[in-house]
């Protein structure tokens, strides 16, 4: 084969691979539910095997990494200088390309399991959007891929003795952030272009929660669903108007919702002080507390880790580390297994669910009627951040390092 022909074939092969690769642009990935369409992910690794690179991350933070093509972004806090920082890394080498201080403020009060940089950024491929607490206000800012700040706004007040953890989500021309706090709670959308407030919806019960909304087209309309403020509710992300609401079932929430297409059900897990799992039909209007809950249980619920849906199954792991697999349509418990304390949320790819526990142990499980563990991988480092998946690789943030897991080139 001529050299030119070889180059053309190589280019086409790379182009085909890139066309099927996914970015991981925000909290819980491209669909906001922890699922990935990636192939050829590693099944086995350790702190020394199938590690493409690892990079020490300065400061501390529990924000997950996000990935867009050749760039990785995350945030951290530098307690010595009081800076809250956006980091950009090269995905090929792991080298830190730049770091920018977003705000310098005194360390706020927080829960012992929280950090000063827990909100996962979001990107649209042109800008990176971050959210922090700035004393008594929420701060949202936009940076381009060179690290230049394009805008910074304070869309509303924020007060919570447990600290801040509101990850921005993107929808069309909007950056949407959850402002549930111990005051006049709200949901807010600001413009991607200049940060101006496009809509702001008040919440009724003035109660702190940290759920990142799930945005999806369901029942023939765009829905933004979240738990928090003593309810589960769906809003129109175009204008902030509420579609439906379920009262309770408890006060405070952290975990995001997921949707199971085969069962046509949304799944909520939470919260505090009571733990519940709800399976919800998404076609309601108004108050649907008595009409749209298909099944419910208080066994196996998680407060912090978000759940995951795969095929006919709904899987959730409690903070104490007990994983449960339910039949999505009926709520029938298929199996239960102890996997170690959990604060990261699971992810899925290639028919497998990846459960990362607080000790850096990843249990790889096949969803089904019986418990099938196909791999257990150990980093032996503390982990609270959730994994990211992109281009056949998995990115794991521990308390001190960011790992790129995959086959070495």
Short mmCIF file of N, CA and C in Angstrom, two decimals, residues 206-329:
data_model
loop_
_atom_site.label_atom_id
_atom_site.label_comp_id
_atom_site.label_asym_id
_atom_site.label_seq_id
_atom_site.Cartn_x
_atom_site.Cartn_y
_atom_site.Cartn_z
N UNK A 206 -37.52 26.72 51.82
CA UNK A 206 -36.35 27.35 52.43
C UNK A 206 -35.48 26.33 53.17
N UNK A 207 -35.16 25.23 52.49
CA UNK A 207 -34.42 24.14 53.13
C UNK A 207 -33.23 23.74 52.28
N UNK A 208 -32.06 23.59 52.90
CA UNK A 208 -30.84 23.24 52.17
C UNK A 208 -30.96 21.86 51.53
N UNK A 209 -30.47 21.74 50.31
CA UNK A 209 -30.31 20.48 49.59
C UNK A 209 -29.27 20.69 48.52
N UNK A 210 -28.75 19.60 47.95
CA UNK A 210 -27.60 19.70 47.04
C UNK A 210 -27.78 18.88 45.78
N UNK A 211 -29.01 18.63 45.39
CA UNK A 211 -29.28 17.79 44.21
C UNK A 211 -28.99 18.56 42.92
N UNK A 212 -28.20 17.95 42.04
CA UNK A 212 -28.01 18.50 40.70
C UNK A 212 -29.14 18.00 39.81
N UNK A 213 -29.86 18.89 39.12
CA UNK A 213 -31.03 18.46 38.34
C UNK A 213 -30.67 17.52 37.19
N UNK A 214 -31.62 16.65 36.86
CA UNK A 214 -31.56 15.83 35.66
C UNK A 214 -32.43 16.52 34.61
N UNK A 215 -31.87 16.81 33.43
CA UNK A 215 -32.61 17.48 32.35
C UNK A 215 -32.80 16.49 31.22
N UNK A 216 -34.07 16.25 30.85
CA UNK A 216 -34.37 15.22 29.88
C UNK A 216 -35.74 15.49 29.26
N UNK A 217 -35.92 15.08 28.00
CA UNK A 217 -37.25 15.17 27.40
C UNK A 217 -38.05 13.94 27.79
N UNK A 218 -39.11 14.14 28.56
CA UNK A 218 -39.96 13.07 29.05
C UNK A 218 -41.41 13.46 28.87
N UNK A 219 -42.25 12.48 28.55
CA UNK A 219 -43.69 12.71 28.38
C UNK A 219 -43.96 13.85 27.41
N UNK A 220 -43.14 13.96 26.35
CA UNK A 220 -43.38 14.94 25.31
C UNK A 220 -43.02 16.36 25.65
N UNK A 221 -42.19 16.58 26.67
CA UNK A 221 -41.81 17.95 27.05
C UNK A 221 -40.45 17.92 27.73
N UNK A 222 -39.75 19.04 27.68
CA UNK A 222 -38.48 19.16 28.37
C UNK A 222 -38.75 19.25 29.88
N UNK A 223 -38.04 18.41 30.64
CA UNK A 223 -38.22 18.42 32.08
C UNK A 223 -36.87 18.53 32.79
N UNK A 224 -36.85 19.31 33.84
CA UNK A 224 -35.70 19.42 34.72
C UNK A 224 -36.17 18.96 36.10
N UNK A 225 -35.70 17.77 36.52
CA UNK A 225 -36.24 17.13 37.71
C UNK A 225 -35.18 17.11 38.80
N UNK A 226 -35.59 17.44 40.01
CA UNK A 226 -34.68 17.38 41.14
C UNK A 226 -35.46 17.15 42.43
N UNK A 227 -34.77 16.62 43.41
CA UNK A 227 -35.31 16.52 44.76
C UNK A 227 -34.65 17.60 45.60
N UNK A 228 -35.36 18.02 46.65
CA UNK A 228 -34.85 19.09 47.50
C UNK A 228 -35.97 20.00 47.93
N UNK A 229 -35.72 20.82 48.96
CA UNK A 229 -36.72 21.77 49.43
C UNK A 229 -38.01 21.02 49.84
N UNK A 230 -37.81 19.85 50.46
CA UNK A 230 -38.91 19.04 50.98
C UNK A 230 -39.87 18.57 49.89
N UNK A 231 -39.35 18.29 48.69
CA UNK A 231 -40.22 17.82 47.61
C UNK A 231 -39.38 17.20 46.51
N UNK A 232 -40.08 16.56 45.56
CA UNK A 232 -39.50 16.16 44.28
C UNK A 232 -40.31 16.90 43.23
N UNK A 233 -39.63 17.58 42.30
CA UNK A 233 -40.38 18.44 41.39
C UNK A 233 -39.75 18.46 40.01
N UNK A 234 -40.58 18.74 39.02
CA UNK A 234 -40.16 18.88 37.63
C UNK A 234 -40.46 20.29 37.15
N UNK A 235 -39.49 20.90 36.45
CA UNK A 235 -39.62 22.25 35.93
C UNK A 235 -39.31 22.26 34.43
N UNK A 236 -39.81 23.26 33.76
CA UNK A 236 -39.45 23.51 32.37
C UNK A 236 -38.13 24.28 32.36
N UNK A 237 -37.03 23.69 31.85
CA UNK A 237 -35.74 24.40 31.88
C UNK A 237 -35.71 25.62 30.97
N UNK A 238 -36.69 25.77 30.08
CA UNK A 238 -36.75 26.95 29.22
C UNK A 238 -37.11 28.21 30.00
N UNK A 239 -38.00 28.05 30.99
CA UNK A 239 -38.50 29.24 31.69
C UNK A 239 -38.61 29.10 33.20
N UNK A 240 -38.31 27.93 33.74
CA UNK A 240 -38.36 27.74 35.18
C UNK A 240 -39.73 27.46 35.75
N UNK A 241 -40.75 27.33 34.91
CA UNK A 241 -42.09 27.05 35.41
C UNK A 241 -42.23 25.59 35.79
N UNK A 242 -42.96 25.32 36.87
CA UNK A 242 -43.06 23.97 37.40
C UNK A 242 -44.12 23.16 36.65
N UNK A 243 -43.75 21.91 36.31
CA UNK A 243 -44.69 20.97 35.71
C UNK A 243 -45.50 20.25 36.80
N UNK A 244 -44.77 19.62 37.73
CA UNK A 244 -45.43 18.82 38.75
C UNK A 244 -44.56 18.77 40.02
N UNK A 245 -45.18 18.35 41.12
CA UNK A 245 -44.47 18.29 42.40
C UNK A 245 -45.01 17.14 43.23
N UNK A 246 -44.12 16.50 43.97
CA UNK A 246 -44.47 15.49 44.97
C UNK A 246 -44.02 16.01 46.33
N UNK A 247 -44.90 16.07 47.28
CA UNK A 247 -44.57 16.55 48.62
C UNK A 247 -43.64 15.56 49.31
N UNK A 248 -42.61 16.11 49.99
CA UNK A 248 -41.68 15.23 50.71
C UNK A 248 -40.81 14.43 49.76
N UNK A 249 -40.46 13.18 50.10
CA UNK A 249 -40.90 12.46 51.27
C UNK A 249 -40.08 12.75 52.53
N UNK A 250 -39.07 13.64 52.45
CA UNK A 250 -38.29 14.02 53.62
C UNK A 250 -37.78 15.44 53.40
N UNK A 251 -36.78 15.87 54.18
CA UNK A 251 -36.39 17.28 54.18
C UNK A 251 -35.25 17.60 53.23
N UNK A 252 -34.12 16.88 53.33
CA UNK A 252 -32.91 17.26 52.61
C UNK A 252 -32.48 16.15 51.67
N UNK A 253 -31.86 16.57 50.54
CA UNK A 253 -31.48 15.63 49.49
C UNK A 253 -30.12 16.02 48.92
N UNK A 254 -29.41 15.01 48.42
CA UNK A 254 -28.14 15.22 47.74
C UNK A 254 -28.13 14.54 46.37
N UNK A 255 -28.57 13.28 46.31
CA UNK A 255 -28.44 12.45 45.11
C UNK A 255 -29.33 12.96 43.97
N UNK A 256 -28.79 12.90 42.75
CA UNK A 256 -29.55 13.22 41.55
C UNK A 256 -30.49 12.07 41.18
N UNK A 257 -31.53 12.38 40.41
CA UNK A 257 -32.45 11.36 39.92
C UNK A 257 -31.92 10.71 38.65
N UNK A 258 -32.46 9.53 38.33
CA UNK A 258 -32.18 8.86 37.06
C UNK A 258 -33.50 8.39 36.47
N UNK A 259 -33.46 8.05 35.18
CA UNK A 259 -34.66 7.62 34.45
C UNK A 259 -34.40 6.27 33.82
N UNK A 260 -35.41 5.37 33.90
CA UNK A 260 -35.34 4.09 33.23
C UNK A 260 -36.33 4.07 32.08
N UNK A 261 -35.81 3.96 30.86
CA UNK A 261 -36.65 4.08 29.68
C UNK A 261 -37.61 2.89 29.54
N UNK A 262 -37.15 1.69 29.85
CA UNK A 262 -37.99 0.51 29.67
C UNK A 262 -39.21 0.55 30.60
N UNK A 263 -38.99 1.03 31.81
CA UNK A 263 -40.10 1.11 32.78
C UNK A 263 -40.83 2.44 32.68
N UNK A 264 -40.24 3.41 31.98
CA UNK A 264 -40.76 4.78 31.92
C UNK A 264 -40.97 5.34 33.32
N UNK A 265 -39.92 5.24 34.13
CA UNK A 265 -39.99 5.70 35.52
C UNK A 265 -38.75 6.51 35.87
N UNK A 266 -38.97 7.56 36.65
CA UNK A 266 -37.89 8.29 37.31
C UNK A 266 -37.65 7.66 38.68
N UNK A 267 -36.38 7.68 39.11
CA UNK A 267 -36.04 7.13 40.42
C UNK A 267 -35.34 8.17 41.27
N UNK A 268 -35.87 8.37 42.45
CA UNK A 268 -35.30 9.27 43.44
C UNK A 268 -34.83 8.47 44.64
N UNK A 269 -33.65 8.80 45.16
CA UNK A 269 -33.19 8.24 46.43
C UNK A 269 -32.75 9.37 47.35
N UNK A 270 -33.05 9.26 48.61
CA UNK A 270 -32.69 10.27 49.61
C UNK A 270 -33.44 9.94 50.88
N UNK A 271 -33.20 10.64 51.85
CA UNK A 271 -32.40 11.82 52.05
C UNK A 271 -32.13 11.89 53.53
N UNK A 272 -32.53 12.98 54.18
CA UNK A 272 -32.34 13.19 55.61
C UNK A 272 -33.53 13.97 56.17
N UNK A 273 -34.08 13.62 57.32
CA UNK A 273 -33.67 12.54 58.22
C UNK A 273 -34.17 11.16 57.85
N UNK A 274 -35.14 11.07 56.94
CA UNK A 274 -35.67 9.76 56.54
C UNK A 274 -35.14 9.37 55.17
N UNK A 275 -34.95 8.07 54.96
CA UNK A 275 -34.44 7.56 53.69
C UNK A 275 -35.58 6.94 52.89
N UNK A 276 -35.65 7.29 51.61
CA UNK A 276 -36.72 6.79 50.75
C UNK A 276 -36.18 6.54 49.35
N UNK A 277 -36.80 5.59 48.64
CA UNK A 277 -36.67 5.43 47.20
C UNK A 277 -38.06 5.55 46.61
N UNK A 278 -38.21 6.40 45.60
CA UNK A 278 -39.48 6.56 44.91
C UNK A 278 -39.30 6.25 43.43
N UNK A 279 -40.25 5.51 42.85
CA UNK A 279 -40.34 5.32 41.40
C UNK A 279 -41.52 6.13 40.91
N UNK A 280 -41.26 7.08 39.99
CA UNK A 280 -42.24 8.12 39.66
C UNK A 280 -42.55 8.10 38.16
N UNK A 281 -43.80 8.13 37.82
CA UNK A 281 -44.23 8.30 36.44
C UNK A 281 -44.04 9.77 36.06
N UNK A 282 -43.37 10.08 34.93
CA UNK A 282 -42.98 11.48 34.66
C UNK A 282 -44.01 12.30 33.89
N UNK A 283 -45.26 11.82 33.77
CA UNK A 283 -46.23 12.51 32.92
C UNK A 283 -47.26 13.32 33.71
N UNK A 284 -46.90 13.72 34.92
CA UNK A 284 -47.87 14.40 35.77
C UNK A 284 -48.00 15.89 35.49
N UNK A 285 -48.97 16.49 36.19
CA UNK A 285 -49.19 17.93 36.13
C UNK A 285 -49.77 18.35 37.47
N UNK A 286 -49.18 19.39 38.08
CA UNK A 286 -49.65 19.84 39.38
C UNK A 286 -49.11 18.97 40.50
N UNK A 287 -49.84 18.85 41.59
CA UNK A 287 -49.41 18.03 42.72
C UNK A 287 -49.79 16.58 42.45
N UNK A 288 -48.78 15.72 42.31
CA UNK A 288 -49.01 14.33 41.93
C UNK A 288 -48.60 13.37 43.05
N UNK A 289 -48.57 13.86 44.29
CA UNK A 289 -48.14 13.05 45.42
C UNK A 289 -48.94 11.75 45.53
N UNK A 290 -50.21 11.81 45.24
CA UNK A 290 -51.08 10.64 45.42
C UNK A 290 -51.30 9.85 44.14
N UNK A 291 -50.75 10.30 43.01
CA UNK A 291 -51.14 9.68 41.74
C UNK A 291 -49.99 9.14 40.90
N UNK A 292 -48.77 9.60 41.08
CA UNK A 292 -47.71 9.24 40.14
C UNK A 292 -46.55 8.45 40.77
N UNK A 293 -46.66 8.07 42.04
CA UNK A 293 -45.65 7.21 42.66
C UNK A 293 -46.04 5.77 42.40
N UNK A 294 -45.26 5.07 41.57
CA UNK A 294 -45.59 3.70 41.15
C UNK A 294 -45.17 2.69 42.21
N UNK A 295 -43.99 2.85 42.76
CA UNK A 295 -43.60 2.03 43.90
C UNK A 295 -42.62 2.81 44.76
N UNK A 296 -42.47 2.38 46.01
CA UNK A 296 -41.60 3.08 46.96
C UNK A 296 -41.09 2.09 47.99
N UNK A 297 -39.93 2.42 48.56
CA UNK A 297 -39.37 1.64 49.65
C UNK A 297 -38.44 2.53 50.45
N UNK A 298 -38.22 2.18 51.70
CA UNK A 298 -37.21 2.89 52.50
C UNK A 298 -36.01 1.99 52.79
N UNK A 299 -35.93 0.87 52.09
CA UNK A 299 -34.82 -0.06 52.27
C UNK A 299 -33.81 0.14 51.13
N UNK A 300 -32.54 0.27 51.51
CA UNK A 300 -31.49 0.37 50.50
C UNK A 300 -31.27 1.76 49.94
N UNK A 301 -31.93 2.77 50.49
CA UNK A 301 -31.82 4.11 49.94
C UNK A 301 -30.46 4.72 50.22
N UNK A 302 -30.04 5.63 49.34
CA UNK A 302 -28.80 6.39 49.52
C UNK A 302 -29.13 7.83 49.78
N UNK A 303 -28.30 8.50 50.56
CA UNK A 303 -28.42 9.94 50.79
C UNK A 303 -27.50 10.70 49.84
N UNK A 304 -26.20 10.37 49.84
CA UNK A 304 -25.23 11.11 49.02
C UNK A 304 -25.03 10.50 47.63
N UNK A 305 -24.72 9.20 47.50
CA UNK A 305 -24.45 8.67 46.14
C UNK A 305 -25.70 8.68 45.27
N UNK A 306 -25.57 9.17 44.05
CA UNK A 306 -26.67 9.10 43.10
C UNK A 306 -26.80 7.67 42.58
N UNK A 307 -28.00 7.24 42.20
CA UNK A 307 -28.21 5.87 41.71
C UNK A 307 -27.88 5.75 40.23
N UNK A 308 -28.15 4.58 39.68
CA UNK A 308 -27.93 4.37 38.25
C UNK A 308 -28.99 3.40 37.73
N UNK A 309 -29.34 3.56 36.47
CA UNK A 309 -30.34 2.71 35.82
C UNK A 309 -29.69 2.00 34.64
N UNK A 310 -29.99 0.70 34.50
CA UNK A 310 -29.43 -0.04 33.37
C UNK A 310 -30.40 -1.14 32.96
N UNK A 311 -30.86 -1.11 31.71
CA UNK A 311 -31.74 -2.15 31.22
C UNK A 311 -33.01 -2.27 32.04
N UNK A 312 -33.26 -3.43 32.57
CA UNK A 312 -34.45 -3.68 33.38
C UNK A 312 -34.24 -3.38 34.85
N UNK A 313 -33.09 -2.78 35.20
CA UNK A 313 -32.72 -2.70 36.61
C UNK A 313 -32.41 -1.27 37.05
N UNK A 314 -32.63 -1.06 38.34
CA UNK A 314 -32.29 0.18 39.03
C UNK A 314 -31.36 -0.20 40.17
N UNK A 315 -30.17 0.45 40.21
CA UNK A 315 -29.17 0.10 41.21
C UNK A 315 -28.81 1.32 42.04
N UNK A 316 -28.61 1.09 43.32
CA UNK A 316 -28.29 2.16 44.25
C UNK A 316 -27.40 1.60 45.35
N UNK A 317 -26.47 2.40 45.83
CA UNK A 317 -25.61 1.99 46.94
C UNK A 317 -25.76 3.00 48.06
N UNK A 318 -26.02 2.52 49.25
CA UNK A 318 -26.21 3.41 50.40
C UNK A 318 -24.88 3.99 50.85
N UNK A 319 -24.95 5.06 51.63
CA UNK A 319 -23.73 5.68 52.14
C UNK A 319 -22.90 4.70 52.97
N UNK A 320 -23.56 3.79 53.64
CA UNK A 320 -22.86 2.78 54.45
C UNK A 320 -22.26 1.68 53.59
N UNK A 321 -22.62 1.64 52.29
CA UNK A 321 -21.96 0.73 51.37
C UNK A 321 -22.73 -0.50 50.99
N UNK A 322 -24.04 -0.54 51.23
CA UNK A 322 -24.84 -1.68 50.83
C UNK A 322 -25.45 -1.39 49.46
N UNK A 323 -25.05 -2.18 48.45
CA UNK A 323 -25.57 -2.02 47.10
C UNK A 323 -26.82 -2.86 46.93
N UNK A 324 -27.82 -2.29 46.25
CA UNK A 324 -29.08 -2.97 46.00
C UNK A 324 -29.42 -2.89 44.52
N UNK A 325 -29.91 -4.00 43.98
CA UNK A 325 -30.37 -4.04 42.60
C UNK A 325 -31.86 -4.38 42.61
N UNK A 326 -32.68 -3.46 42.07
CA UNK A 326 -34.12 -3.64 42.01
C UNK A 326 -34.56 -3.86 40.56
N UNK A 327 -35.62 -4.62 40.39
CA UNK A 327 -36.28 -4.66 39.11
C UNK A 327 -36.99 -3.31 38.93
N UNK A 328 -36.71 -2.62 37.84
CA UNK A 328 -37.15 -1.24 37.70
C UNK A 328 -38.67 -1.11 37.71
N UNK A 329 -39.38 -1.99 36.99
CA UNK A 329 -40.82 -1.85 36.86
C UNK A 329 -41.56 -2.10 38.16
#
